[in-house]
Amino acid sequence: MRHYVRMTMHRPDSRPNYSRTRYGHLLSAAVLALSVVLSGCSTKETPPPTATPDAQTVPALTGTVGAAHLDEGFVQIGSGTKTVDLYVDPMCPYCKLFEETSGPMLFAEAANGTATLRVHPLAILNRLSNGSMYSTRAAAILTAIAAEQPEKTQPFLVALYQNQPAEETVGITDNDLIAIAKTVGFEGTLTQEHLAPYRAWVDQHTAQATAGPLPTTREVFAVQQVPTVIVNGAVFPGNSDQGAAFASFYASK
């Protein structure tokens, strides 16, 4: 039986656990078998995230628009042969830590044609933004930018983490997020009417990712915490700040 390390990351169904083990903040995900939960995995059923009002009032987005693969639930950076799936939440400090530690290497791999980065923007931390639904709003703007101006996807993702609000705050307003988009050169449309379908899309794909199964792994699998990083179908079992360990894992896949 394969054993998986228990995580200390943000979980969709509970408040974040900030306790530190000697392994630090671990980065992986719980693996769900068809009828048996393997050793070390959470057995608590993950409820779907609370949907924004947009989810019931706007038409569903579909197809591939720019760098936004709407049916598959990700925005794409690069087009190399090695596939890296990143399940992240804009408000998650561990996602920011991973981006700071391993992001430059992954972005370089995408730029040189080696890797395809598939960023799955999730909203499991809406509960930590005092009712403002920050995770949904920020993830929706990222996706809208990827659809309209694909080359601005990466710089806006980096800018999101550089300007990440603290948990248990209302986060950044839409106007401020749009201003950040302008600083990276985005010139498209980000009105509330335009963003409403993207917010609904984020909530829908968050529910799908946390319920599982994911199409991006070799296991029957659902996202139980963020970040979750998968390289060619294999889940990285290390820490958010272990750049060298992740680089070795990435090279081996």
JSON list of C-alpha atoms in Angstrom, two decimals:
[
{"chain": "A", "resi": 1, "resn": "MET", "atom": "CA", "xyz": [0.00, 0.00, 0.00]},
{"chain": "A", "resi": 2, "resn": "ARG", "atom": "CA", "xyz": [1.31, 3.41, -0.89]},
{"chain": "A", "resi": 3, "resn": "HIS", "atom": "CA", "xyz": [1.54, 5.88, 1.99]},
{"chain": "A", "resi": 4, "resn": "TYR", "atom": "CA", "xyz": [1.02, 9.62, 1.65]},
{"chain": "A", "resi": 5, "resn": "VAL", "atom": "CA", "xyz": [2.27, 12.33, 4.00]},
{"chain": "A", "resi": 6, "resn": "ARG", "atom": "CA", "xyz": [-0.45, 14.20, 5.90]},
{"chain": "A", "resi": 7, "resn": "MET", "atom": "CA", "xyz": [-0.53, 17.83, 4.84]},
{"chain": "A", "resi": 8, "resn": "THR", "atom": "CA", "xyz": [-0.56, 21.11, 6.76]},
{"chain": "A", "resi": 9, "resn": "MET", "atom": "CA", "xyz": [-1.87, 23.10, 3.82]},
{"chain": "A", "resi": 10, "resn": "HIS", "atom": "CA", "xyz": [-5.19, 24.88, 3.38]},
{"chain": "A", "resi": 11, "resn": "ARG", "atom": "CA", "xyz": [-8.10, 22.45, 3.11]},
{"chain": "A", "resi": 12, "resn": "PRO", "atom": "CA", "xyz": [-11.41, 23.22, 1.40]},
{"chain": "A", "resi": 13, "resn": "ASP", "atom": "CA", "xyz": [-13.40, 21.87, 4.34]},
{"chain": "A", "resi": 14, "resn": "SER", "atom": "CA", "xyz": [-11.64, 23.33, 7.37]},
{"chain": "A", "resi": 15, "resn": "ARG", "atom": "CA", "xyz": [-9.76, 26.34, 8.70]},
{"chain": "A", "resi": 16, "resn": "PRO", "atom": "CA", "xyz": [-6.03, 26.43, 7.83]},
{"chain": "A", "resi": 17, "resn": "ASN", "atom": "CA", "xyz": [-3.65, 24.57, 10.12]},
{"chain": "A", "resi": 18, "resn": "TYR", "atom": "CA", "xyz": [-0.54, 26.64, 10.76]},
{"chain": "A", "resi": 19, "resn": "SER", "atom": "CA", "xyz": [1.25, 24.07, 12.95]},
{"chain": "A", "resi": 20, "resn": "ARG", "atom": "CA", "xyz": [4.76, 23.30, 11.79]},
{"chain": "A", "resi": 21, "resn": "THR", "atom": "CA", "xyz": [6.25, 19.82, 11.70]},
{"chain": "A", "resi": 22, "resn": "ARG", "atom": "CA", "xyz": [9.90, 19.16, 11.02]},
{"chain": "A", "resi": 23, "resn": "TYR", "atom": "CA", "xyz": [8.90, 18.90, 7.37]},
{"chain": "A", "resi": 24, "resn": "GLY", "atom": "CA", "xyz": [7.58, 22.48, 7.29]},
{"chain": "A", "resi": 25, "resn": "HIS", "atom": "CA", "xyz": [4.53, 23.41, 5.26]},
{"chain": "A", "resi": 26, "resn": "LEU", "atom": "CA", "xyz": [3.89, 20.32, 3.17]},
{"chain": "A", "resi": 27, "resn": "LEU", "atom": "CA", "xyz": [2.62, 20.49, -0.36]},
{"chain": "A", "resi": 28, "resn": "SER", "atom": "CA", "xyz": [0.61, 17.62, -1.80]},
{"chain": "A", "resi": 29, "resn": "ALA", "atom": "CA", "xyz": [-2.98, 16.34, -1.88]},
{"chain": "A", "resi": 30, "resn": "ALA", "atom": "CA", "xyz": [-5.14, 13.62, -0.42]},
{"chain": "A", "resi": 31, "resn": "VAL", "atom": "CA", "xyz": [-5.61, 10.63, -2.72]},
{"chain": "A", "resi": 32, "resn": "LEU", "atom": "CA", "xyz": [-9.12, 9.19, -2.94]},
{"chain": "A", "resi": 33, "resn": "ALA", "atom": "CA", "xyz": [-9.50, 5.54, -3.94]},
{"chain": "A", "resi": 34, "resn": "LEU", "atom": "CA", "xyz": [-12.72, 4.38, -5.52]},
{"chain": "A", "resi": 35, "resn": "SER", "atom": "CA", "xyz": [-13.99, 2.87, -2.28]},
{"chain": "A", "resi": 36, "resn": "VAL", "atom": "CA", "xyz": [-11.09, 3.01, 0.17]},
{"chain": "A", "resi": 37, "resn": "VAL", "atom": "CA", "xyz": [-9.18, 6.03, 1.47]},
{"chain": "A", "resi": 38, "resn": "LEU", "atom": "CA", "xyz": [-5.51, 5.17, 1.63]},
{"chain": "A", "resi": 39, "resn": "SER", "atom": "CA", "xyz": [-3.41, 5.56, 4.76]},
{"chain": "A", "resi": 40, "resn": "GLY", "atom": "CA", "xyz": [-2.58, 9.14, 5.67]},
{"chain": "A", "resi": 41, "resn": "CYS", "atom": "CA", "xyz": [-5.44, 10.69, 3.70]},
{"chain": "A", "resi": 42, "resn": "SER", "atom": "CA", "xyz": [-8.33, 12.69, 5.06]},
{"chain": "A", "resi": 43, "resn": "THR", "atom": "CA", "xyz": [-11.54, 10.73, 5.36]},
{"chain": "A", "resi": 44, "resn": "LYS", "atom": "CA", "xyz": [-13.71, 13.80, 5.85]},
{"chain": "A", "resi": 45, "resn": "GLU", "atom": "CA", "xyz": [-15.98, 14.52, 2.91]},
{"chain": "A", "resi": 46, "resn": "THR", "atom": "CA", "xyz": [-15.18, 17.87, 1.30]},
{"chain": "A", "resi": 47, "resn": "PRO", "atom": "CA", "xyz": [-18.30, 19.99, 0.74]},
{"chain": "A", "resi": 48, "resn": "PRO", "atom": "CA", "xyz": [-18.49, 22.12, -2.41]},
{"chain": "A", "resi": 49, "resn": "PRO", "atom": "CA", "xyz": [-17.45, 25.75, -1.95]},
{"chain": "A", "resi": 50, "resn": "THR", "atom": "CA", "xyz": [-20.12, 28.38, -1.48]},
{"chain": "A", "resi": 51, "resn": "ALA", "atom": "CA", "xyz": [-20.99, 29.67, -4.94]},
{"chain": "A", "resi": 52, "resn": "THR", "atom": "CA", "xyz": [-21.23, 33.33, -5.80]},
{"chain": "A", "resi": 53, "resn": "PRO", "atom": "CA", "xyz": [-24.60, 34.62, -7.02]},
{"chain": "A", "resi": 54, "resn": "ASP", "atom": "CA", "xyz": [-23.14, 34.75, -10.53]},
{"chain": "A", "resi": 55, "resn": "ALA", "atom": "CA", "xyz": [-23.15, 30.94, -10.73]},
{"chain": "A", "resi": 56, "resn": "GLN", "atom": "CA", "xyz": [-26.93, 30.86, -11.23]},
{"chain": "A", "resi": 57, "resn": "THR", "atom": "CA", "xyz": [-27.42, 33.99, -13.32]},
{"chain": "A", "resi": 58, "resn": "VAL", "atom": "CA", "xyz": [-24.92, 33.94, -16.18]},
{"chain": "A", "resi": 59, "resn": "PRO", "atom": "CA", "xyz": [-24.32, 31.58, -19.12]},
{"chain": "A", "resi": 60, "resn": "ALA", "atom": "CA", "xyz": [-21.56, 29.02, -18.70]},
{"chain": "A", "resi": 61, "resn": "LEU", "atom": "CA", "xyz": [-18.22, 29.65, -20.36]},
{"chain": "A", "resi": 62, "resn": "THR", "atom": "CA", "xyz": [-16.92, 26.91, -22.62]},
{"chain": "A", "resi": 63, "resn": "GLY", "atom": "CA", "xyz": [-14.26, 26.17, -25.18]},
{"chain": "A", "resi": 64, "resn": "THR", "atom": "CA", "xyz": [-10.71, 27.54, -25.41]},
{"chain": "A", "resi": 65, "resn": "VAL", "atom": "CA", "xyz": [-10.34, 31.31, -25.55]},
{"chain": "A", "resi": 66, "resn": "GLY", "atom": "CA", "xyz": [-6.82, 32.65, -25.70]},
{"chain": "A", "resi": 67, "resn": "ALA", "atom": "CA", "xyz": [-4.90, 30.84, -22.94]},
{"chain": "A", "resi": 68, "resn": "ALA", "atom": "CA", "xyz": [-8.06, 29.96, -20.99]},
{"chain": "A", "resi": 69, "resn": "HIS", "atom": "CA", "xyz": [-9.09, 26.31, -21.39]},
{"chain": "A", "resi": 70, "resn": "LEU", "atom": "CA", "xyz": [-12.55, 26.76, -19.98]},
{"chain": "A", "resi": 71, "resn": "ASP", "atom": "CA", "xyz": [-13.85, 23.20, -20.24]},
{"chain": "A", "resi": 72, "resn": "GLU", "atom": "CA", "xyz": [-10.71, 21.77, -18.63]},
{"chain": "A", "resi": 73, "resn": "GLY", "atom": "CA", "xyz": [-10.48, 24.39, -15.86]},
{"chain": "A", "resi": 74, "resn": "PHE", "atom": "CA", "xyz": [-7.06, 25.95, -16.39]},
{"chain": "A", "resi": 75, "resn": "VAL", "atom": "CA", "xyz": [-5.13, 28.82, -17.93]},
{"chain": "A", "resi": 76, "resn": "GLN", "atom": "CA", "xyz": [-2.04, 27.88, -19.89]},
{"chain": "A", "resi": 77, "resn": "ILE", "atom": "CA", "xyz": [1.49, 29.25, -19.88]},
{"chain": "A", "resi": 78, "resn": "GLY", "atom": "CA", "xyz": [3.85, 27.76, -22.47]},
{"chain": "A", "resi": 79, "resn": "SER", "atom": "CA", "xyz": [3.40, 24.75, -24.72]},
{"chain": "A", "resi": 80, "resn": "GLY", "atom": "CA", "xyz": [6.20, 22.31, -23.95]},
{"chain": "A", "resi": 81, "resn": "THR", "atom": "CA", "xyz": [6.05, 18.53, -23.78]},
{"chain": "A", "resi": 82, "resn": "LYS", "atom": "CA", "xyz": [6.23, 18.29, -19.97]},
{"chain": "A", "resi": 83, "resn": "THR", "atom": "CA", "xyz": [2.92, 19.13, -18.28]},
{"chain": "A", "resi": 84, "resn": "VAL", "atom": "CA", "xyz": [2.74, 20.81, -14.88]},
{"chain": "A", "resi": 85, "resn": "ASP", "atom": "CA", "xyz": [-0.66, 21.29, -13.26]},
{"chain": "A", "resi": 86, "resn": "LEU", "atom": "CA", "xyz": [-0.79, 23.93, -10.52]},
{"chain": "A", "resi": 87, "resn": "TYR", "atom": "CA", "xyz": [-3.91, 24.03, -8.33]},
{"chain": "A", "resi": 88, "resn": "VAL", "atom": "CA", "xyz": [-3.71, 27.34, -6.49]},
{"chain": "A", "resi": 89, "resn": "ASP", "atom": "CA", "xyz": [-5.78, 29.94, -4.65]},
{"chain": "A", "resi": 90, "resn": "PRO", "atom": "CA", "xyz": [-4.88, 33.65, -4.95]},
{"chain": "A", "resi": 91, "resn": "MET", "atom": "CA", "xyz": [-5.24, 34.13, -1.17]},
{"chain": "A", "resi": 92, "resn": "CYS", "atom": "CA", "xyz": [-3.15, 31.14, -0.13]},
{"chain": "A", "resi": 93, "resn": "PRO", "atom": "CA", "xyz": [0.22, 32.17, 1.38]},
{"chain": "A", "resi": 94, "resn": "TYR", "atom": "CA", "xyz": [1.66, 28.72, 0.64]},
{"chain": "A", "resi": 95, "resn": "CYS", "atom": "CA", "xyz": [0.79, 29.15, -3.03]},
{"chain": "A", "resi": 96, "resn": "LYS", "atom": "CA", "xyz": [2.68, 32.44, -2.95]},
{"chain": "A", "resi": 97, "resn": "LEU", "atom": "CA", "xyz": [5.63, 30.69, -1.30]},
{"chain": "A", "resi": 98, "resn": "PHE", "atom": "CA", "xyz": [5.70, 28.02, -4.00]},
{"chain": "A", "resi": 99, "resn": "GLU", "atom": "CA", "xyz": [5.48, 30.66, -6.74]},
{"chain": "A", "resi": 100, "resn": "GLU", "atom": "CA", "xyz": [8.39, 32.59, -5.21]},
{"chain": "A", "resi": 101, "resn": "THR", "atom": "CA", "xyz": [10.50, 29.46, -4.74]},
{"chain": "A", "resi": 102, "resn": "SER", "atom": "CA", "xyz": [9.79, 27.37, -7.85]},
{"chain": "A", "resi": 103, "resn": "GLY", "atom": "CA", "xyz": [7.91, 29.77, -10.12]},
{"chain": "A", "resi": 104, "resn": "PRO", "atom": "CA", "xyz": [10.99, 31.26, -11.81]},
{"chain": "A", "resi": 105, "resn": "MET", "atom": "CA", "xyz": [12.23, 27.81, -12.79]},
{"chain": "A", "resi": 106, "resn": "LEU", "atom": "CA", "xyz": [8.84, 26.76, -14.13]},
{"chain": "A", "resi": 107, "resn": "PHE", "atom": "CA", "xyz": [8.35, 30.02, -16.03]},
{"chain": "A", "resi": 108, "resn": "ALA", "atom": "CA", "xyz": [11.79, 29.58, -17.59]},
{"chain": "A", "resi": 109, "resn": "GLU", "atom": "CA", "xyz": [10.91, 26.02, -18.62]},
{"chain": "A", "resi": 110, "resn": "ALA", "atom": "CA", "xyz": [7.71, 27.28, -20.22]},
{"chain": "A", "resi": 111, "resn": "ALA", "atom": "CA", "xyz": [9.55, 30.09, -21.99]},
{"chain": "A", "resi": 112, "resn": "ASN", "atom": "CA", "xyz": [12.16, 27.77, -23.51]},
{"chain": "A", "resi": 113, "resn": "GLY", "atom": "CA", "xyz": [9.53, 25.37, -24.81]},
{"chain": "A", "resi": 114, "resn": "THR", "atom": "CA", "xyz": [10.13, 22.54, -22.35]},
{"chain": "A", "resi": 115, "resn": "ALA", "atom": "CA", "xyz": [7.02, 22.79, -20.18]},
{"chain": "A", "resi": 116, "resn": "THR", "atom": "CA", "xyz": [3.32, 23.53, -20.38]},
{"chain": "A", "resi": 117, "resn": "LEU", "atom": "CA", "xyz": [2.08, 25.13, -17.17]},
{"chain": "A", "resi": 118, "resn": "ARG", "atom": "CA", "xyz": [-1.62, 24.61, -16.52]},
{"chain": "A", "resi": 119, "resn": "VAL", "atom": "CA", "xyz": [-2.70, 26.92, -13.73]},
{"chain": "A", "resi": 120, "resn": "HIS", "atom": "CA", "xyz": [-6.01, 25.88, -12.16]},
{"chain": "A", "resi": 121, "resn": "PRO", "atom": "CA", "xyz": [-7.23, 28.98, -10.25]},
{"chain": "A", "resi": 122, "resn": "LEU", "atom": "CA", "xyz": [-9.39, 27.84, -7.34]},
{"chain": "A", "resi": 123, "resn": "ALA", "atom": "CA", "xyz": [-11.43, 29.63, -4.68]},
{"chain": "A", "resi": 124, "resn": "ILE", "atom": "CA", "xyz": [-11.32, 27.44, -1.61]},
{"chain": "A", "resi": 125, "resn": "LEU", "atom": "CA", "xyz": [-10.36, 30.34, 0.68]},
{"chain": "A", "resi": 126, "resn": "ASN", "atom": "CA", "xyz": [-13.35, 32.62, 0.10]},
{"chain": "A", "resi": 127, "resn": "ARG", "atom": "CA", "xyz": [-14.25, 31.93, 3.72]},
{"chain": "A", "resi": 128, "resn": "LEU", "atom": "CA", "xyz": [-11.13, 33.85, 4.78]},
{"chain": "A", "resi": 129, "resn": "SER", "atom": "CA", "xyz": [-11.99, 37.14, 3.01]},
{"chain": "A", "resi": 130, "resn": "ASN", "atom": "CA", "xyz": [-14.77, 38.34, 5.32]},
{"chain": "A", "resi": 131, "resn": "GLY", "atom": "CA", "xyz": [-17.52, 37.90, 2.78]},
{"chain": "A", "resi": 132, "resn": "SER", "atom": "CA", "xyz": [-15.82, 39.63, -0.16]},
{"chain": "A", "resi": 133, "resn": "MET", "atom": "CA", "xyz": [-15.22, 36.37, -2.10]},
{"chain": "A", "resi": 134, "resn": "TYR", "atom": "CA", "xyz": [-11.70, 37.57, -2.84]},
{"chain": "A", "resi": 135, "resn": "SER", "atom": "CA", "xyz": [-10.41, 34.23, -4.13]},
{"chain": "A", "resi": 136, "resn": "THR", "atom": "CA", "xyz": [-13.22, 33.95, -6.67]},
{"chain": "A", "resi": 137, "resn": "ARG", "atom": "CA", "xyz": [-12.84, 37.57, -7.80]},
{"chain": "A", "resi": 138, "resn": "ALA", "atom": "CA", "xyz": [-9.05, 37.43, -8.19]},
{"chain": "A", "resi": 139, "resn": "ALA", "atom": "CA", "xyz": [-9.10, 34.04, -9.93]},
{"chain": "A", "resi": 140, "resn": "ALA", "atom": "CA", "xyz": [-11.81, 35.30, -12.31]},
{"chain": "A", "resi": 141, "resn": "ILE", "atom": "CA", "xyz": [-9.75, 38.31, -13.33]},
{"chain": "A", "resi": 142, "resn": "LEU", "atom": "CA", "xyz": [-6.71, 36.08, -13.92]},
{"chain": "A", "resi": 143, "resn": "THR", "atom": "CA", "xyz": [-8.81, 33.86, -16.17]},
{"chain": "A", "resi": 144, "resn": "ALA", "atom": "CA", "xyz": [-10.33, 36.80, -18.06]},
{"chain": "A", "resi": 145, "resn": "ILE", "atom": "CA", "xyz": [-6.86, 38.19, -18.70]},
{"chain": "A", "resi": 146, "resn": "ALA", "atom": "CA", "xyz": [-5.67, 34.78, -19.95]},
{"chain": "A", "resi": 147, "resn": "ALA", "atom": "CA", "xyz": [-8.61, 34.68, -22.35]},
{"chain": "A", "resi": 148, "resn": "GLU", "atom": "CA", "xyz": [-8.18, 38.20, -23.72]},
{"chain": "A", "resi": 149, "resn": "GLN", "atom": "CA", "xyz": [-4.43, 38.80, -23.59]},
{"chain": "A", "resi": 150, "resn": "PRO", "atom": "CA", "xyz": [-2.63, 35.47, -23.04]},
{"chain": "A", "resi": 151, "resn": "GLU", "atom": "CA", "xyz": [0.86, 36.95, -22.82]},
{"chain": "A", "resi": 152, "resn": "LYS", "atom": "CA", "xyz": [-0.19, 38.82, -19.67]},
{"chain": "A", "resi": 153, "resn": "THR", "atom": "CA", "xyz": [-1.22, 35.65, -17.81]},
{"chain": "A", "resi": 154, "resn": "GLN", "atom": "CA", "xyz": [2.17, 35.02, -16.20]},
{"chain": "A", "resi": 155, "resn": "PRO", "atom": "CA", "xyz": [2.97, 38.62, -15.18]},
{"chain": "A", "resi": 156, "resn": "PHE", "atom": "CA", "xyz": [-0.48, 39.08, -13.68]},
{"chain": "A", "resi": 157, "resn": "LEU", "atom": "CA", "xyz": [-0.20, 35.80, -11.74]},
{"chain": "A", "resi": 158, "resn": "VAL", "atom": "CA", "xyz": [3.11, 36.99, -10.31]},
{"chain": "A", "resi": 159, "resn": "ALA", "atom": "CA", "xyz": [1.61, 40.40, -9.52]},
{"chain": "A", "resi": 160, "resn": "LEU", "atom": "CA", "xyz": [-1.32, 38.75, -7.71]},
{"chain": "A", "resi": 161, "resn": "TYR", "atom": "CA", "xyz": [1.07, 37.08, -5.30]},
{"chain": "A", "resi": 162, "resn": "GLN", "atom": "CA", "xyz": [3.20, 40.20, -4.92]},
{"chain": "A", "resi": 163, "resn": "ASN", "atom": "CA", "xyz": [0.06, 42.03, -3.83]},
{"chain": "A", "resi": 164, "resn": "GLN", "atom": "CA", "xyz": [-1.53, 39.16, -1.91]},
{"chain": "A", "resi": 165, "resn": "PRO", "atom": "CA", "xyz": [-3.80, 40.34, 0.92]},
{"chain": "A", "resi": 166, "resn": "ALA", "atom": "CA", "xyz": [-3.70, 38.84, 4.39]},
{"chain": "A", "resi": 167, "resn": "GLU", "atom": "CA", "xyz": [-6.18, 36.18, 5.34]},
{"chain": "A", "resi": 168, "resn": "GLU", "atom": "CA", "xyz": [-9.17, 37.27, 7.41]},
{"chain": "A", "resi": 169, "resn": "THR", "atom": "CA", "xyz": [-9.34, 40.57, 5.49]},
{"chain": "A", "resi": 170, "resn": "VAL", "atom": "CA", "xyz": [-11.68, 41.60, 2.67]},
{"chain": "A", "resi": 171, "resn": "GLY", "atom": "CA", "xyz": [-8.73, 41.43, 0.31]},
{"chain": "A", "resi": 172, "resn": "ILE", "atom": "CA", "xyz": [-8.25, 43.73, -2.66]},
{"chain": "A", "resi": 173, "resn": "THR", "atom": "CA", "xyz": [-11.16, 45.43, -4.41]},
{"chain": "A", "resi": 174, "resn": "ASP", "atom": "CA", "xyz": [-11.95, 44.69, -8.05]},
{"chain": "A", "resi": 175, "resn": "ASN", "atom": "CA", "xyz": [-10.84, 48.20, -8.95]},
{"chain": "A", "resi": 176, "resn": "ASP", "atom": "CA", "xyz": [-7.48, 47.57, -7.30]},
{"chain": "A", "resi": 177, "resn": "LEU", "atom": "CA", "xyz": [-7.13, 44.21, -9.06]},
{"chain": "A", "resi": 178, "resn": "ILE", "atom": "CA", "xyz": [-7.89, 45.89, -12.38]},
{"chain": "A", "resi": 179, "resn": "ALA", "atom": "CA", "xyz": [-5.27, 48.54, -11.59]},
{"chain": "A", "resi": 180, "resn": "ILE", "atom": "CA", "xyz": [-2.74, 45.76, -10.97]},
{"chain": "A", "resi": 181, "resn": "ALA", "atom": "CA", "xyz": [-3.66, 44.28, -14.34]},
{"chain": "A", "resi": 182, "resn": "LYS", "atom": "CA", "xyz": [-2.96, 47.62, -15.97]},
{"chain": "A", "resi": 183, "resn": "THR", "atom": "CA", "xyz": [0.50, 47.74, -14.38]},
{"chain": "A", "resi": 184, "resn": "VAL", "atom": "CA", "xyz": [1.47, 44.55, -16.26]},
{"chain": "A", "resi": 185, "resn": "GLY", "atom": "CA", "xyz": [0.20, 45.98, -19.53]},
{"chain": "A", "resi": 186, "resn": "PHE", "atom": "CA", "xyz": [-3.27, 44.45, -19.78]},
{"chain": "A", "resi": 187, "resn": "GLU", "atom": "CA", "xyz": [-5.46, 46.51, -22.11]},
{"chain": "A", "resi": 188, "resn": "GLY", "atom": "CA", "xyz": [-8.66, 44.46, -22.29]},
{"chain": "A", "resi": 189, "resn": "THR", "atom": "CA", "xyz": [-12.13, 44.71, -20.75]},
{"chain": "A", "resi": 190, "resn": "LEU", "atom": "CA", "xyz": [-12.71, 43.93, -17.07]},
{"chain": "A", "resi": 191, "resn": "THR", "atom": "CA", "xyz": [-16.15, 45.33, -16.31]},
{"chain": "A", "resi": 192, "resn": "GLN", "atom": "CA", "xyz": [-18.39, 43.69, -13.70]},
{"chain": "A", "resi": 193, "resn": "GLU", "atom": "CA", "xyz": [-20.70, 42.42, -16.44]},
{"chain": "A", "resi": 194, "resn": "HIS", "atom": "CA", "xyz": [-17.76, 40.93, -18.31]},
{"chain": "A", "resi": 195, "resn": "LEU", "atom": "CA", "xyz": [-16.33, 39.29, -15.17]},
{"chain": "A", "resi": 196, "resn": "ALA", "atom": "CA", "xyz": [-19.56, 37.70, -13.91]},
{"chain": "A", "resi": 197, "resn": "PRO", "atom": "CA", "xyz": [-19.29, 34.56, -16.10]},
{"chain": "A", "resi": 198, "resn": "TYR", "atom": "CA", "xyz": [-15.66, 34.10, -15.07]},
{"chain": "A", "resi": 199, "resn": "ARG", "atom": "CA", "xyz": [-16.57, 34.23, -11.37]},
{"chain": "A", "resi": 200, "resn": "ALA", "atom": "CA", "xyz": [-19.21, 31.56, -11.97]},
{"chain": "A", "resi": 201, "resn": "TRP", "atom": "CA", "xyz": [-16.62, 29.51, -13.89]},
{"chain": "A", "resi": 202, "resn": "VAL", "atom": "CA", "xyz": [-14.13, 29.69, -11.01]},
{"chain": "A", "resi": 203, "resn": "ASP", "atom": "CA", "xyz": [-16.74, 28.48, -8.51]},
{"chain": "A", "resi": 204, "resn": "GLN", "atom": "CA", "xyz": [-17.81, 25.65, -10.81]},
{"chain": "A", "resi": 205, "resn": "HIS", "atom": "CA", "xyz": [-14.29, 24.35, -11.35]},
{"chain": "A", "resi": 206, "resn": "THR", "atom": "CA", "xyz": [-13.42, 24.73, -7.68]},
{"chain": "A", "resi": 207, "resn": "ALA", "atom": "CA", "xyz": [-16.34, 22.44, -6.87]},
{"chain": "A", "resi": 208, "resn": "GLN", "atom": "CA", "xyz": [-15.21, 19.95, -9.51]},
{"chain": "A", "resi": 209, "resn": "ALA", "atom": "CA", "xyz": [-11.56, 19.93, -8.37]},
{"chain": "A", "resi": 210, "resn": "THR", "atom": "CA", "xyz": [-12.42, 19.44, -4.69]},
{"chain": "A", "resi": 211, "resn": "ALA", "atom": "CA", "xyz": [-14.99, 16.73, -5.44]},
{"chain": "A", "resi": 212, "resn": "GLY", "atom": "CA", "xyz": [-12.76, 14.88, -7.93]},
{"chain": "A", "resi": 213, "resn": "PRO", "atom": "CA", "xyz": [-11.72, 12.84, -9.69]},
{"chain": "A", "resi": 214, "resn": "LEU", "atom": "CA", "xyz": [-9.12, 14.95, -11.44]},
{"chain": "A", "resi": 215, "resn": "PRO", "atom": "CA", "xyz": [-8.16, 14.13, -15.03]},
{"chain": "A", "resi": 216, "resn": "THR", "atom": "CA", "xyz": [-4.57, 15.28, -14.41]},
{"chain": "A", "resi": 217, "resn": "THR", "atom": "CA", "xyz": [-3.22, 12.43, -12.25]},
{"chain": "A", "resi": 218, "resn": "ARG", "atom": "CA", "xyz": [-2.67, 8.70, -12.49]},
{"chain": "A", "resi": 219, "resn": "GLU", "atom": "CA", "xyz": [-4.67, 8.17, -9.28]},
{"chain": "A", "resi": 220, "resn": "VAL", "atom": "CA", "xyz": [-8.34, 8.61, -8.47]},
{"chain": "A", "resi": 221, "resn": "PHE", "atom": "CA", "xyz": [-7.76, 11.94, -6.86]},
{"chain": "A", "resi": 222, "resn": "ALA", "atom": "CA", "xyz": [-9.32, 15.20, -5.61]},
{"chain": "A", "resi": 223, "resn": "VAL", "atom": "CA", "xyz": [-7.76, 18.45, -4.44]},
{"chain": "A", "resi": 224, "resn": "GLN", "atom": "CA", "xyz": [-7.79, 18.54, -0.64]},
{"chain": "A", "resi": 225, "resn": "GLN", "atom": "CA", "xyz": [-5.39, 21.45, -0.12]},
{"chain": "A", "resi": 226, "resn": "VAL", "atom": "CA", "xyz": [-3.57, 24.13, -2.05]},
{"chain": "A", "resi": 227, "resn": "PRO", "atom": "CA", "xyz": [-1.09, 24.34, -3.59]},
{"chain": "A", "resi": 228, "resn": "THR", "atom": "CA", "xyz": [-1.27, 20.96, -5.29]},
{"chain": "A", "resi": 229, "resn": "VAL", "atom": "CA", "xyz": [1.40, 20.49, -7.95]},
{"chain": "A", "resi": 230, "resn": "ILE", "atom": "CA", "xyz": [1.35, 17.64, -10.46]},
{"chain": "A", "resi": 231, "resn": "VAL", "atom": "CA", "xyz": [4.11, 16.92, -12.98]},
{"chain": "A", "resi": 232, "resn": "ASN", "atom": "CA", "xyz": [3.20, 14.58, -15.83]},
{"chain": "A", "resi": 233, "resn": "GLY", "atom": "CA", "xyz": [0.53, 12.98, -13.63]},
{"chain": "A", "resi": 234, "resn": "ALA", "atom": "CA", "xyz": [2.68, 12.62, -10.48]},
{"chain": "A", "resi": 235, "resn": "VAL", "atom": "CA", "xyz": [1.93, 14.65, -7.34]},
{"chain": "A", "resi": 236, "resn": "PHE", "atom": "CA", "xyz": [4.86, 16.50, -5.76]},
{"chain": "A", "resi": 237, "resn": "PRO", "atom": "CA", "xyz": [5.04, 15.32, -2.11]},
{"chain": "A", "resi": 238, "resn": "GLY", "atom": "CA", "xyz": [7.47, 17.96, -0.83]},
{"chain": "A", "resi": 239, "resn": "ASN", "atom": "CA", "xyz": [7.30, 21.39, 0.77]},
{"chain": "A", "resi": 240, "resn": "SER", "atom": "CA", "xyz": [6.27, 24.71, -0.73]},
{"chain": "A", "resi": 241, "resn": "ASP", "atom": "CA", "xyz": [9.70, 26.20, -0.02]},
{"chain": "A", "resi": 242, "resn": "GLN", "atom": "CA", "xyz": [11.79, 23.24, -1.24]},
{"chain": "A", "resi": 243, "resn": "GLY", "atom": "CA", "xyz": [12.91, 24.60, -4.57]},
{"chain": "A", "resi": 244, "resn": "ALA", "atom": "CA", "xyz": [15.77, 22.13, -4.97]},
{"chain": "A", "resi": 245, "resn": "ALA", "atom": "CA", "xyz": [13.57, 19.15, -4.09]},
{"chain": "A", "resi": 246, "resn": "PHE", "atom": "CA", "xyz": [10.90, 20.27, -6.53]},
{"chain": "A", "resi": 247, "resn": "ALA", "atom": "CA", "xyz": [13.47, 20.85, -9.29]},
{"chain": "A", "resi": 248, "resn": "SER", "atom": "CA", "xyz": [14.74, 17.29, -8.78]},
{"chain": "A", "resi": 249, "resn": "PHE", "atom": "CA", "xyz": [11.18, 15.92, -8.78]},
{"chain": "A", "resi": 250, "resn": "TYR", "atom": "CA", "xyz": [10.36, 17.88, -11.93]},
{"chain": "A", "resi": 251, "resn": "ALA", "atom": "CA", "xyz": [13.50, 16.66, -13.71]},
{"chain": "A", "resi": 252, "resn": "SER", "atom": "CA", "xyz": [12.69, 13.04, -12.89]},
{"chain": "A", "resi": 253, "resn": "LYS", "atom": "CA", "xyz": [9.23, 13.07, -14.51]}
]
